[in-house]
Structure formats: structure tokens, C-alpha cells
Amino acid sequence: MMTEAERASIAADGTDGLLEKRGKGVFHIHTLGCQMNVHDSERIAGVLEANGYVPATEDQINDNDLDLLVLNTCAVRENAAERMYGTIGRFNRVKLVRPNLQIAVGGCMAQLDRKKIADTAPWVSAVFGTKNIEDLPKLLDQNRATGKAQVQVTEQLRQFPSQLPAARASRISSWVAISVGCNNTCTFCIVPTTRGKEKDRRPGDILDEIRQCVADGAKEVTLLGQNVNSFGYGIGDRYAFSKLLRACGTIDGLERVRFTSPHPAAFTDDVIAAMAETPNIMHQLHFPLQSGSDRILRAMRRSYRSAKFLDILGRIRAAMPDAQISTDIIVGFPGETEEDFQQTMDVVRQARFSSAFTFIYSPRPGTPAAAMEQIPRDVVQDRFDRLVALQEQITEENLATFEGRDVEVMITGKLGKKDTDTHRVTGREKTGVLVHIGVPEGEPVPEIGDFVTATVTHAGRHNLLADPDVAAGQTYSVRH
């Protein structure tokens, strides 16, 4: 690992070959938050690489042999903000050892707390908003020239992040944003403030990007939007999203399409039909409930009630009996009573979600709910624990139904040898369930991106195991 003095001497004369290997600097991006943030980090990496920066290797990350650390932040929950400031503090400890290290903070918390970050963390070189990804290289240059922190946060969307270059984190699975922003006014949510009003991309541009992803080796895409199924509403085409899904079915080489996250109020019959009738649209759905109490849903400004939610869920399952449906639930929203909570538990029992992302409500400054009367933490924790226990039981029972069935798994990684004869590979079956597969002796070991059909032999609490015995008639086959 080079010392700071060695790097300074290289930068001074520009003659050492090591400089070429490091370009304008070796960078690493640390991402907090949702899939949209993960995709934004791919765009940040793409912009940096296009401007001469070099992504760090695993060894360089482990050794802190870095010239630039980028933190892409989330603002949805209180603990995300706490994690951001804690991470910035850890980055400072690296900078104390490596004074030339630049630190940049972007994403939703940068959009909200731009001044606070710059004031409380003077070691940060650049702060950039969700709509300023393309400005990061310029901000870093200005910081190097002036020694002062550079802050640029734009409120208006100038261009879709999808127009920027991307360094995809996966060769076989790609994120494709179809819209940015949100038009809803949920009282607990800060996203409209950090991401702005909803803006949709042109369908042709989206399909062109998907085709390019497939040409580059992707076999699966996930369509992203804060309210992905309200795509097209801004131009008065309520069928735009179902049309987009059906158009994805015409793209040669595109094996699997997923999307997240839809809003229940905009989940219409044409979308259900498009999912059921388009072969490469996977029967996996993240369907945020938030609460099973109509009174709390009203206080949240969620534009559906529990009966409508369950009715839509029933229509989805009638069209796709194999659908795996996950959800989001907030526990302890201001004013929630034990009766309200029991109504949520009742909906969970009826819905039988495959999994649930359960959150203890945390007030976000600037949202209406933050000014409401809060519930004691011990009461909320007790409700949270009971909800998690119920969902864990349902998840385990759901996974048990896979035992003995053949599933097709797209391989996304390898876990190493199980023993001297059997390798482990891992991936997701069509409805998104994680599957670990033991390769039978004498059978071909699949590569990442291959498809394996195998018999499920055991259901865990959160994943499936497939250790097929081919001699006993269980299934194992590989498709490239």
C-alpha cells in the first residue's frame, strides 16, 4: 500500500506507472437505503469512471487504500440518518491516516441536511444532492483546488439519472429506473422532499436501456420507481405501466422482469393481467400495506383501506396462485392503539405475506406525522416483536410448501465447497425466493447467469435448500 508521501510524489511529476493504475483516484461507494439508492450508486460509479477515477479492488477497500470515499445516503428512517453520521465519523478516522483522502456525501440525507453535514463534518470534501450526481467530479476538482468543502444541491430535475453512464454492480441483473420522485403525500414520508415530484421517462428510452442491458449480458431487469405502477398517470395514460410490462415480454434474451415498488391504490386489473400473461414478468410483488387499521391508513394519507388492499391481493392470487408477495408495515404510527395494531395483525394473517419489512415508526423532521403525539417506545417495541413473530411463522409455513417441488433458479453467486464432492451455488427462483443448491457429484457446476432446475429438499426460515439425489429421481439440470 502506498503512503501519502509516495502518492504525493507521484502526483507531482506524473511519471510513475502507478498513477495510471489509479487514474484520478481510487474510489469506493458505500450505499445506504433502498434499491433506488443502489441504482444511483451505479450511476455515481459510472460518472466517476467516465471522469478517470478507478473503482477500488476488494483488497484496496480492506486496506483503506483509497483516494475517494463516497457515501450515498438514505433519509427514510431515523436510524438511516444516525447511520449516515456514524459512517461519516468512521470515514474521518480513515482520513486522519490518509490526509489526501476525499470524502463525498450524496443521496437523500445530503439533499436534506446539506448545511449541517458541511458544518459538523468539515473533513467532508463535497456534498451533492439526488439531482446532482453528474456534478460530483467538478465538486471534487474544486475541493482539491480550494481546500474548501463544495456543496451543490439542486431542487429541480435537470436530467434523468438514467441518462448518465452506469457501472453496473451485476453483469446479469440490472436496475432500470422508469421514473423518479413521488406525487403522494403520506404523512410519514420524506421522499417527495428529497426526490421531488414524480417524473416519468419516455417508454421508448426505457425499452432502449433494457435492450442495451440485455446486449451487455443481463438476463434479468428490475424496473424501479417510487410508485412504479403510477407510471404514465402524469400524461393521462393509466395503462402505460401494463403496456410497458407487455413490451418487456417482446425483448429477446430478457428472461426475467421484476418491479418495485407499486402503490396498492394504483394496482389495476390491467397490471395484474399483464403480469399473469407475459411469460418473463415474474410473479413476485412487493405490496406495501403500512397498516391494517383504516383509521391509521387515513392518518397516514394512504389512499386505500384494508378491504380494498385485501381485495386487490385476492385478485392477484386468483390470476397468479404462485405469486410471492412481500410488504412494508409501520408499527407505532402516532395515535396507533392496541385495537389498531390488532387490525394490522388480522390483515397479516389473512394476507399471508411471503415476508414483511417491519419498521418501528420514527419521526422524520418536516413530515406531518412528526408533529403528532408519539407512542411510548416500550409499547411500540412490544407490538413490533409480536408482529415479527407472526410474520416469521407465516414465512416459515410458506417456504415449507416448496419442499419436494422443482424450482428454476437463476444463479447469482457461489458459496464455495460444501464438502469434497459437492459445491454450493446460490440464486433466486422465479418468485424471488433465495435458494442454495448443492451440485450432485458428476453433474455440471453452473456459472453465474445459468439457470438450474432442481428439487427443493429442505425449507429454512428464510431460504430454500436443494440437495437433489439424481439417482433417486430428483431433478438437477443446467440451462445456459
CSV table of C-alpha atoms in Angstrom, one decimal:
chain,number,residue,atom,x,y,z
A,1,MET,CA,0.0,0.0,0.0
A,2,MET,CA,1.4,3.4,-0.9
A,3,THR,CA,2.0,6.0,1.7
A,4,GLU,CA,0.6,9.5,1.4
A,5,ALA,CA,4.1,10.8,0.7
A,6,GLU,CA,4.5,8.3,-2.2
A,7,ARG,CA,1.2,9.3,-3.7
A,8,ALA,CA,2.1,13.0,-3.4
A,9,SER,CA,5.4,12.5,-5.2
A,10,ILE,CA,3.7,10.5,-8.0
A,11,ALA,CA,1.1,13.2,-8.4
A,12,ALA,CA,3.8,15.9,-8.6
A,13,ASP,CA,5.7,14.5,-11.6
A,14,GLY,CA,3.1,12.2,-13.1
A,15,THR,CA,5.7,9.8,-14.4
A,16,ASP,CA,5.2,6.7,-12.2
A,17,GLY,CA,3.1,3.9,-13.8
A,18,LEU,CA,1.2,3.6,-10.6
A,19,LEU,CA,-0.6,6.9,-11.3
A,20,GLU,CA,-2.1,5.4,-14.5
A,21,LYS,CA,-3.4,2.5,-12.5
A,22,ARG,CA,-5.0,4.8,-10.0
A,23,GLY,CA,-6.3,7.3,-12.6
A,24,LYS,CA,-7.6,10.5,-10.9
A,25,GLY,CA,-8.1,8.4,-7.8
A,26,VAL,CA,-9.2,5.0,-6.5
A,27,PHE,CA,-12.8,5.2,-5.2
A,28,HIS,CA,-15.3,3.2,-3.2
A,29,ILE,CA,-19.0,3.9,-2.7
A,30,HIS,CA,-20.8,3.0,0.5
A,31,THR,CA,-24.6,2.8,-0.1
A,32,LEU,CA,-27.4,3.2,2.5
A,33,GLY,CA,-31.1,2.7,1.8
A,34,CYS,CA,-33.3,1.4,-1.0
A,35,GLN,CA,-33.0,-0.1,-4.4
A,36,MET,CA,-33.2,3.4,-6.0
A,37,ASN,CA,-30.1,4.4,-3.9
A,38,VAL,CA,-28.3,1.2,-5.1
A,39,HIS,CA,-29.1,2.1,-8.7
A,40,ASP,CA,-28.0,5.8,-8.1
A,41,SER,CA,-24.7,4.4,-6.8
A,42,GLU,CA,-24.2,2.6,-10.1
A,43,ARG,CA,-24.7,6.0,-11.8
A,44,ILE,CA,-22.2,7.7,-9.4
A,45,ALA,CA,-19.7,5.0,-10.2
A,46,GLY,CA,-20.3,5.4,-13.9
A,47,VAL,CA,-19.8,9.2,-13.8
A,48,LEU,CA,-16.6,8.8,-11.8
A,49,GLU,CA,-15.2,6.2,-14.1
A,50,ALA,CA,-16.1,8.3,-17.1
A,51,ASN,CA,-14.1,11.1,-15.5
A,52,GLY,CA,-10.9,9.0,-14.9
A,53,TYR,CA,-11.5,7.5,-11.5
A,54,VAL,CA,-10.8,3.8,-10.8
A,55,PRO,CA,-13.0,1.6,-8.7
A,56,ALA,CA,-11.2,0.0,-5.7
A,57,THR,CA,-10.5,-3.6,-5.6
A,58,GLU,CA,-11.6,-5.7,-2.5
A,59,ASP,CA,-8.0,-5.6,-1.2
A,60,GLN,CA,-7.8,-1.8,-1.6
A,61,ILE,CA,-11.1,-1.4,0.3
A,62,ASN,CA,-10.0,-3.7,3.1
A,63,ASP,CA,-6.7,-1.8,3.4
A,64,ASN,CA,-8.3,1.7,3.1
A,65,ASP,CA,-6.0,2.2,0.1
A,66,LEU,CA,-8.4,4.8,-1.3
A,67,ASP,CA,-8.4,8.3,-2.7
A,68,LEU,CA,-12.1,8.9,-2.6
A,69,LEU,CA,-14.9,7.6,-0.4
A,70,VAL,CA,-18.5,8.3,-1.4
A,71,LEU,CA,-21.4,7.9,1.0
A,72,ASN,CA,-24.8,7.6,-0.8
A,73,THR,CA,-27.3,8.2,2.0
A,74,CYS,CA,-31.0,7.5,2.9
A,75,ALA,CA,-33.4,9.6,4.8
A,76,VAL,CA,-36.5,7.4,5.1
A,77,ARG,CA,-36.0,6.4,8.7
A,78,GLU,CA,-34.3,7.9,11.7
A,79,ASN,CA,-31.7,5.1,12.0
A,80,ALA,CA,-30.6,5.8,8.4
A,81,ALA,CA,-29.7,9.4,9.4
A,82,GLU,CA,-27.9,8.1,12.5
A,83,ARG,CA,-26.0,5.6,10.4
A,84,MET,CA,-25.0,8.3,8.0
A,85,TYR,CA,-23.4,10.5,10.7
A,86,GLY,CA,-21.8,7.4,12.2
A,87,THR,CA,-20.3,6.4,8.9
A,88,ILE,CA,-19.1,9.9,8.2
A,89,GLY,CA,-17.3,9.8,11.5
A,90,ARG,CA,-15.7,6.4,10.6
A,91,PHE,CA,-14.6,7.9,7.3
A,92,ASN,CA,-12.9,10.7,9.2
A,93,ARG,CA,-10.8,8.2,11.1
A,94,VAL,CA,-9.5,6.9,7.7
A,95,LYS,CA,-8.8,10.5,6.6
A,96,LEU,CA,-6.7,11.1,9.8
A,97,VAL,CA,-4.4,8.3,8.5
A,98,ARG,CA,-4.7,9.3,4.8
A,99,PRO,CA,-4.9,13.2,4.7
A,100,ASN,CA,-5.3,13.3,0.9
A,101,LEU,CA,-8.5,11.2,1.0
A,102,GLN,CA,-11.5,13.0,-0.3
A,103,ILE,CA,-14.9,12.2,1.2
A,104,ALA,CA,-18.2,13.0,-0.7
A,105,VAL,CA,-21.7,12.7,0.7
A,106,GLY,CA,-24.7,12.3,-1.6
A,107,GLY,CA,-28.2,11.0,-1.7
A,108,CYS,CA,-31.4,11.9,0.3
A,109,MET,CA,-29.8,13.0,3.5
A,110,ALA,CA,-27.4,15.2,1.6
A,111,GLN,CA,-30.5,16.7,-0.1
A,112,LEU,CA,-32.0,17.5,3.4
A,113,ASP,CA,-29.0,18.2,5.6
A,114,ARG,CA,-26.6,19.8,3.2
A,115,LYS,CA,-25.6,22.6,5.6
A,116,LYS,CA,-25.5,20.5,8.7
A,117,ILE,CA,-23.2,18.0,7.0
A,118,ALA,CA,-20.8,20.7,5.9
A,119,ASP,CA,-20.8,22.4,9.3
A,120,THR,CA,-20.5,19.4,11.5
A,121,ALA,CA,-18.1,17.4,9.3
A,122,PRO,CA,-15.5,19.8,8.0
A,123,TRP,CA,-13.5,16.8,6.7
A,124,VAL,CA,-16.1,16.2,4.0
A,125,SER,CA,-14.9,17.4,0.6
A,126,ALA,CA,-18.2,17.5,-1.3
A,127,VAL,CA,-22.0,17.3,-0.6
A,128,PHE,CA,-24.2,16.7,-3.6
A,129,GLY,CA,-28.0,16.1,-3.9
A,130,THR,CA,-30.0,13.4,-5.5
A,131,LYS,CA,-30.3,15.5,-8.7
A,132,ASN,CA,-26.5,16.4,-8.8
A,133,ILE,CA,-24.8,13.1,-9.5
A,134,GLU,CA,-23.2,14.4,-12.7
A,135,ASP,CA,-21.7,17.4,-10.7
A,136,LEU,CA,-19.5,15.2,-8.4
A,137,PRO,CA,-16.3,15.2,-10.4
A,138,LYS,CA,-16.4,19.0,-10.7
A,139,LEU,CA,-17.0,19.4,-7.0
A,140,LEU,CA,-14.0,17.1,-6.2
A,141,ASP,CA,-11.8,19.2,-8.6
A,142,GLN,CA,-12.9,22.4,-6.9
A,143,ASN,CA,-12.2,20.9,-3.5
A,144,ARG,CA,-8.7,19.9,-4.5
A,145,ALA,CA,-8.1,23.4,-5.8
A,146,THR,CA,-9.5,25.4,-2.9
A,147,GLY,CA,-9.3,23.1,0.1
A,148,LYS,CA,-12.9,24.0,0.9
A,149,ALA,CA,-16.0,21.8,1.1
A,150,GLN,CA,-18.1,22.1,-2.0
A,151,VAL,CA,-21.9,21.9,-1.7
A,152,GLN,CA,-24.3,21.6,-4.6
A,153,VAL,CA,-27.9,20.6,-4.2
A,154,THR,CA,-30.5,21.3,-6.9
A,155,GLU,CA,-34.2,21.1,-6.3
A,156,GLN,CA,-35.3,20.9,-9.9
A,157,LEU,CA,-34.6,17.7,-12.0
A,158,ARG,CA,-32.3,18.7,-14.9
A,159,GLN,CA,-32.0,15.2,-16.4
A,160,PHE,CA,-32.9,11.7,-15.6
A,161,PRO,CA,-30.1,9.8,-13.8
A,162,SER,CA,-30.6,7.1,-16.4
A,163,GLN,CA,-29.1,9.5,-18.9
A,164,LEU,CA,-25.8,9.2,-17.0
A,165,PRO,CA,-23.2,6.5,-17.5
A,166,ALA,CA,-23.6,3.5,-15.2
A,167,ALA,CA,-21.1,1.0,-13.8
A,168,ARG,CA,-23.5,-1.9,-13.2
A,169,ALA,CA,-22.9,-3.8,-10.0
A,170,SER,CA,-24.1,-7.1,-11.6
A,171,ARG,CA,-23.5,-8.4,-15.1
A,172,ILE,CA,-26.7,-10.5,-15.2
A,173,SER,CA,-29.2,-8.4,-13.2
A,174,SER,CA,-29.8,-4.7,-14.0
A,175,TRP,CA,-31.8,-2.0,-12.3
A,176,VAL,CA,-33.7,0.2,-14.7
A,177,ALA,CA,-35.4,3.4,-13.4
A,178,ILE,CA,-38.7,4.2,-15.1
A,179,SER,CA,-39.5,7.3,-13.1
A,180,VAL,CA,-38.1,9.5,-10.3
A,181,GLY,CA,-39.9,11.3,-7.5
A,182,CYS,CA,-43.4,10.8,-5.9
A,183,ASN,CA,-46.7,12.7,-6.0
A,184,ASN,CA,-48.2,11.1,-2.9
A,185,THR,CA,-48.4,13.0,0.4
A,186,CYS,CA,-48.0,10.2,3.0
A,187,THR,CA,-47.7,11.9,6.4
A,188,PHE,CA,-44.7,9.7,7.4
A,189,CYS,CA,-42.6,10.0,4.3
A,190,ILE,CA,-39.8,12.4,3.4
A,191,VAL,CA,-39.3,11.1,-0.2
A,192,PRO,CA,-41.3,13.8,-2.0
A,193,THR,CA,-39.0,16.3,-0.3
A,194,THR,CA,-35.8,14.5,-1.2
A,195,ARG,CA,-36.7,13.2,-4.6
A,196,GLY,CA,-39.3,15.8,-5.8
A,197,LYS,CA,-42.4,15.4,-7.9
A,198,GLU,CA,-42.9,12.3,-10.0
A,199,LYS,CA,-41.3,12.4,-13.5
A,200,ASP,CA,-41.7,9.6,-15.9
A,201,ARG,CA,-39.2,8.6,-18.6
A,202,ARG,CA,-40.3,8.0,-22.2
A,203,PRO,CA,-41.3,4.3,-22.7
A,204,GLY,CA,-39.0,4.1,-25.8
A,205,ASP,CA,-36.0,5.3,-23.7
A,206,ILE,CA,-36.7,2.7,-21.0
A,207,LEU,CA,-37.0,-0.1,-23.6
A,208,ASP,CA,-33.8,1.0,-25.3
A,209,GLU,CA,-32.0,0.9,-22.0
A,210,ILE,CA,-33.4,-2.6,-21.2
A,211,ARG,CA,-32.3,-3.8,-24.7
A,212,GLN,CA,-28.8,-2.4,-24.0
A,213,CYS,CA,-28.7,-4.2,-20.7
A,214,VAL,CA,-29.5,-7.5,-22.4
A,215,ALA,CA,-26.9,-6.8,-25.1
A,216,ASP,CA,-24.4,-6.3,-22.3
A,217,GLY,CA,-25.3,-9.7,-20.7
A,218,ALA,CA,-28.2,-9.0,-18.4
A,219,LYS,CA,-30.8,-11.8,-18.2
A,220,GLU,CA,-32.9,-10.0,-15.6
A,221,VAL,CA,-34.1,-6.4,-15.1
A,222,THR,CA,-35.9,-4.8,-12.2
A,223,LEU,CA,-38.0,-1.7,-13.0
A,224,LEU,CA,-37.7,1.0,-10.4
A,225,GLY,CA,-39.9,3.8,-9.3
A,226,GLN,CA,-41.1,5.3,-6.0
A,227,ASN,CA,-44.6,4.4,-7.3
A,228,VAL,CA,-43.7,2.3,-10.2
A,229,ASN,CA,-47.3,1.4,-11.3
A,230,SER,CA,-48.4,5.0,-11.5
A,231,PHE,CA,-46.1,5.3,-14.5
A,232,GLY,CA,-47.9,7.3,-17.2
A,233,TYR,CA,-50.5,8.9,-15.0
A,234,GLY,CA,-48.9,12.3,-15.5
A,235,ILE,CA,-49.7,12.2,-19.2
A,236,GLY,CA,-53.1,10.7,-18.7
A,237,ASP,CA,-52.3,7.1,-19.7
A,238,ARG,CA,-53.4,4.9,-16.9
A,239,TYR,CA,-52.4,1.8,-19.0
A,240,ALA,CA,-48.8,2.9,-19.6
A,241,PHE,CA,-47.3,0.6,-17.0
A,242,SER,CA,-49.1,-2.5,-18.2
A,243,LYS,CA,-48.1,-1.6,-21.7
A,244,LEU,CA,-44.5,-1.4,-20.6
A,245,LEU,CA,-44.7,-4.8,-18.9
A,246,ARG,CA,-46.1,-6.4,-22.1
A,247,ALA,CA,-43.4,-4.6,-24.2
A,248,CYS,CA,-40.7,-6.2,-21.9
A,249,GLY,CA,-42.1,-9.6,-23.0
A,250,THR,CA,-41.1,-8.9,-26.6
A,251,ILE,CA,-37.4,-8.4,-25.8
A,252,ASP,CA,-35.3,-11.3,-27.0
A,253,GLY,CA,-32.9,-12.7,-24.3
A,254,LEU,CA,-34.7,-11.0,-21.4
A,255,GLU,CA,-35.5,-13.9,-19.2
A,256,ARG,CA,-36.9,-12.2,-16.1
A,257,VAL,CA,-38.6,-8.9,-15.2
A,258,ARG,CA,-39.4,-7.7,-11.8
A,259,PHE,CA,-40.5,-4.3,-10.5
A,260,THR,CA,-40.7,-2.3,-7.2
A,261,SER,CA,-42.4,-0.7,-5.5
A,262,PRO,CA,-46.1,-0.4,-6.6
A,263,HIS,CA,-48.7,1.5,-4.7
A,264,PRO,CA,-51.8,-0.5,-3.8
A,265,ALA,CA,-54.2,2.3,-4.9
A,266,ALA,CA,-52.8,2.2,-8.5
A,267,PHE,CA,-52.6,-1.6,-8.8
A,268,THR,CA,-55.3,-2.1,-11.5
A,269,ASP,CA,-56.6,-5.2,-13.3
A,270,ASP,CA,-54.7,-4.4,-16.5
A,271,VAL,CA,-51.4,-4.6,-14.5
A,272,ILE,CA,-52.5,-7.9,-12.9
A,273,ALA,CA,-53.3,-9.3,-16.4
A,274,ALA,CA,-50.0,-8.1,-17.9
A,275,MET,CA,-48.1,-9.9,-15.1
A,276,ALA,CA,-50.1,-13.1,-15.5
A,277,GLU,CA,-50.0,-13.2,-19.3
A,278,THR,CA,-46.4,-12.0,-20.0
A,279,PRO,CA,-44.1,-15.0,-19.6
A,280,ASN,CA,-41.0,-13.1,-18.5
A,281,ILE,CA,-42.8,-11.0,-15.8
A,282,MET,CA,-42.0,-12.8,-12.6
A,283,HIS,CA,-44.8,-13.5,-10.1
A,284,GLN,CA,-43.0,-11.6,-7.3
A,285,LEU,CA,-44.5,-8.5,-5.9
A,286,HIS,CA,-43.7,-6.0,-3.1
A,287,PHE,CA,-47.0,-4.6,-2.0
A,288,PRO,CA,-46.7,-2.1,0.9
A,289,LEU,CA,-49.6,-2.4,3.4
A,290,GLN,CA,-48.1,0.0,6.1
A,291,SER,CA,-51.1,-0.6,8.4
A,292,GLY,CA,-54.2,-2.8,8.6
A,293,SER,CA,-56.2,-0.1,10.5
A,294,ASP,CA,-58.3,2.1,8.3
A,295,ARG,CA,-58.1,4.8,10.9
A,296,ILE,CA,-54.3,4.8,10.8
A,297,LEU,CA,-54.3,4.5,7.0
A,298,ARG,CA,-56.4,7.6,6.9
A,299,ALA,CA,-54.0,9.4,9.3
A,300,MET,CA,-51.1,8.2,7.0
A,301,ARG,CA,-52.9,9.6,4.0
A,302,ARG,CA,-52.8,6.2,2.3
A,303,SER,CA,-55.4,6.2,-0.5
A,304,TYR,CA,-56.8,2.7,0.2
A,305,ARG,CA,-58.4,0.9,3.1
A,306,SER,CA,-57.7,-2.6,4.3
A,307,ALA,CA,-60.7,-4.2,2.5
A,308,LYS,CA,-59.5,-2.7,-0.8
A,309,PHE,CA,-56.0,-3.9,-0.1
A,310,LEU,CA,-57.2,-7.5,0.5
A,311,ASP,CA,-59.5,-7.4,-2.5
A,312,ILE,CA,-56.6,-6.5,-4.8
A,313,LEU,CA,-54.5,-9.1,-3.2
A,314,GLY,CA,-57.2,-11.7,-3.8
A,315,ARG,CA,-57.4,-10.7,-7.5
A,316,ILE,CA,-53.6,-11.0,-7.8
A,317,ARG,CA,-53.6,-14.5,-6.3
A,318,ALA,CA,-56.5,-15.6,-8.4
A,319,ALA,CA,-54.6,-14.7,-11.6
A,320,MET,CA,-51.2,-15.9,-10.2
A,321,PRO,CA,-51.6,-18.6,-7.5
A,322,ASP,CA,-47.9,-18.9,-7.1
A,323,ALA,CA,-47.2,-15.2,-6.5
A,324,GLN,CA,-44.9,-14.4,-3.6
A,325,ILE,CA,-46.0,-11.1,-2.1
A,326,SER,CA,-43.9,-9.1,0.4
A,327,THR,CA,-44.9,-5.9,2.2
A,328,ASP,CA,-43.9,-3.0,4.4
A,329,ILE,CA,-45.5,-2.4,7.7
A,330,ILE,CA,-45.0,0.5,10.1
A,331,VAL,CA,-45.6,-0.2,13.8
A,332,GLY,CA,-46.3,2.5,16.3
A,333,PHE,CA,-47.5,5.3,14.0
A,334,PRO,CA,-48.7,8.2,16.1
A,335,GLY,CA,-52.1,7.6,17.6
A,336,GLU,CA,-52.0,3.8,17.0
A,337,THR,CA,-54.0,1.9,19.7
A,338,GLU,CA,-53.8,-1.7,20.6
A,339,GLU,CA,-57.1,-2.1,18.6
A,340,ASP,CA,-55.4,-0.6,15.5
A,341,PHE,CA,-52.5,-2.9,15.9
A,342,GLN,CA,-54.7,-6.0,16.2
A,343,GLN,CA,-56.3,-4.9,12.9
A,344,THR,CA,-52.9,-5.0,11.3
A,345,MET,CA,-52.3,-8.4,12.8
A,346,ASP,CA,-55.6,-9.6,11.4
A,347,VAL,CA,-54.7,-8.3,7.9
A,348,VAL,CA,-51.3,-10.0,8.1
A,349,ARG,CA,-53.0,-13.3,9.0
A,350,GLN,CA,-55.3,-13.0,6.0
A,351,ALA,CA,-52.7,-11.8,3.5
A,352,ARG,CA,-50.1,-14.4,4.4
A,353,PHE,CA,-47.2,-12.3,3.0
A,354,SER,CA,-44.1,-14.2,1.9
A,355,SER,CA,-42.1,-11.7,4.0
A,356,ALA,CA,-42.5,-8.3,5.6
A,357,PHE,CA,-40.2,-5.4,6.1
A,358,THR,CA,-41.4,-4.3,9.5
A,359,PHE,CA,-40.4,-0.9,10.9
A,360,ILE,CA,-40.8,0.9,14.2
A,361,TYR,CA,-42.2,4.3,13.3
A,362,SER,CA,-39.5,7.1,13.5
A,363,PRO,CA,-40.4,10.7,13.1
A,364,ARG,CA,-38.8,12.4,10.1
A,365,PRO,CA,-38.4,16.2,10.6
A,366,GLY,CA,-40.5,18.1,8.0
A,367,THR,CA,-43.3,15.5,7.8
A,368,PRO,CA,-46.8,16.0,9.3
A,369,ALA,CA,-46.6,12.8,11.4
A,370,ALA,CA,-43.5,14.1,13.2
A,371,ALA,CA,-45.7,16.7,14.9
A,372,MET,CA,-48.3,14.2,16.1
A,373,GLU,CA,-48.3,12.7,19.5
A,374,GLN,CA,-45.8,9.8,19.7
A,375,ILE,CA,-46.3,6.4,21.3
A,376,PRO,CA,-44.0,5.2,24.2
A,377,ARG,CA,-41.1,3.2,22.8
A,378,ASP,CA,-41.7,0.2,25.1
A,379,VAL,CA,-45.3,-0.1,23.8
A,380,VAL,CA,-44.2,0.0,20.2
A,381,GLN,CA,-41.4,-2.5,20.8
A,382,ASP,CA,-43.8,-5.0,22.3
A,383,ARG,CA,-46.1,-4.7,19.2
A,384,PHE,CA,-43.2,-4.9,16.9
A,385,ASP,CA,-41.9,-8.1,18.5
A,386,ARG,CA,-45.4,-9.7,18.2
A,387,LEU,CA,-45.8,-8.7,14.6
A,388,VAL,CA,-42.3,-10.1,13.7
A,389,ALA,CA,-43.1,-13.4,15.4
A,390,LEU,CA,-46.3,-13.8,13.5
A,391,GLN,CA,-44.7,-13.0,10.2
A,392,GLU,CA,-41.8,-15.3,10.9
A,393,GLN,CA,-44.3,-18.1,11.4
A,394,ILE,CA,-46.1,-17.4,8.2
A,395,THR,CA,-42.9,-17.1,6.2
A,396,GLU,CA,-41.7,-20.5,7.5
A,397,GLU,CA,-45.0,-22.1,6.7
A,398,ASN,CA,-45.0,-20.6,3.2
A,399,LEU,CA,-41.4,-21.8,2.5
A,400,ALA,CA,-42.3,-25.3,3.7
A,401,THR,CA,-44.7,-25.6,0.7
A,402,PHE,CA,-41.7,-25.6,-1.7
A,403,GLU,CA,-40.3,-28.9,-0.3
A,404,GLY,CA,-40.4,-31.6,-2.9
A,405,ARG,CA,-41.1,-29.2,-5.7
A,406,ASP,CA,-38.8,-28.4,-8.7
A,407,VAL,CA,-37.8,-24.8,-9.0
A,408,GLU,CA,-35.9,-22.9,-11.7
A,409,VAL,CA,-33.1,-20.8,-10.1
A,410,MET,CA,-31.0,-18.1,-11.8
A,411,ILE,CA,-27.5,-18.5,-10.3
A,412,THR,CA,-26.2,-15.2,-8.9
A,413,GLY,CA,-23.3,-16.5,-6.8
A,414,LYS,CA,-21.2,-19.3,-5.5
A,415,LEU,CA,-20.7,-20.1,-1.8
A,416,GLY,CA,-17.7,-22.4,-2.1
A,417,LYS,CA,-17.5,-26.2,-1.4
A,418,LYS,CA,-20.0,-27.9,0.8
A,419,ASP,CA,-17.7,-30.8,1.1
A,420,THR,CA,-15.1,-32.6,-1.0
A,421,ASP,CA,-17.7,-33.7,-3.5
A,422,THR,CA,-20.4,-31.0,-3.6
A,423,HIS,CA,-20.3,-27.3,-4.5
A,424,ARG,CA,-22.8,-24.8,-3.3
A,425,VAL,CA,-24.3,-22.3,-5.7
A,426,THR,CA,-27.0,-19.7,-4.9
A,427,GLY,CA,-29.7,-17.8,-6.7
A,428,ARG,CA,-33.3,-16.9,-6.8
A,429,GLU,CA,-36.2,-18.9,-8.2
A,430,LYS,CA,-38.9,-17.2,-10.3
A,431,THR,CA,-40.9,-15.7,-7.5
A,432,GLY,CA,-37.7,-14.3,-5.8
A,433,VAL,CA,-37.1,-16.9,-3.1
A,434,LEU,CA,-33.4,-17.4,-2.3
A,435,VAL,CA,-32.3,-21.0,-3.0
A,436,HIS,CA,-28.9,-22.6,-2.1
A,437,ILE,CA,-28.2,-25.6,-4.4
A,438,GLY,CA,-25.8,-28.5,-3.8
A,439,VAL,CA,-24.4,-29.7,-7.1
A,440,PRO,CA,-24.7,-33.5,-7.3
A,441,GLU,CA,-21.5,-35.5,-7.8
A,442,GLY,CA,-20.7,-35.8,-11.5
A,443,GLU,CA,-23.1,-33.1,-12.6
A,444,PRO,CA,-22.0,-29.8,-14.2
A,445,VAL,CA,-21.3,-26.9,-11.9
A,446,PRO,CA,-23.3,-23.9,-13.2
A,447,GLU,CA,-21.8,-20.5,-13.8
A,448,ILE,CA,-23.3,-17.2,-12.7
A,449,GLY,CA,-26.1,-16.4,-15.0
A,450,ASP,CA,-27.0,-20.0,-15.7
A,451,PHE,CA,-30.4,-21.4,-14.8
A,452,VAL,CA,-30.7,-24.5,-12.7
A,453,THR,CA,-33.8,-26.6,-12.2
A,454,ALA,CA,-33.6,-28.6,-9.0
A,455,THR,CA,-35.7,-30.3,-6.4
A,456,VAL,CA,-36.1,-28.5,-3.1
A,457,THR,CA,-35.1,-30.8,-0.3
A,458,HIS,CA,-35.4,-28.5,2.7
A,459,ALA,CA,-37.1,-25.3,3.7
A,460,GLY,CA,-35.2,-23.0,6.0
A,461,ARG,CA,-36.6,-20.0,7.9
A,462,HIS,CA,-35.8,-17.5,5.1
A,463,ASN,CA,-34.5,-19.6,2.2
A,464,LEU,CA,-34.6,-23.0,0.5
A,465,LEU,CA,-32.1,-25.8,0.1
A,466,ALA,CA,-31.9,-28.0,-2.9
A,467,ASP,CA,-29.6,-31.1,-2.5
A,468,PRO,CA,-31.2,-33.3,-5.2
A,469,ASP,CA,-30.4,-37.0,-5.3
A,470,VAL,CA,-30.4,-37.6,-9.1
A,471,ALA,CA,-30.2,-41.4,-8.6
A,472,ALA,CA,-33.4,-41.3,-6.6
A,473,GLY,CA,-35.2,-39.4,-9.4
A,474,GLN,CA,-34.9,-35.9,-8.1
A,475,THR,CA,-34.2,-33.2,-10.6
A,476,TYR,CA,-31.0,-31.4,-11.4
A,477,SER,CA,-30.4,-29.7,-14.8
A,478,VAL,CA,-28.5,-26.7,-16.0
A,479,ARG,CA,-29.5,-24.3,-18.8
A,480,HIS,CA,-27.0,-21.7,-20.1
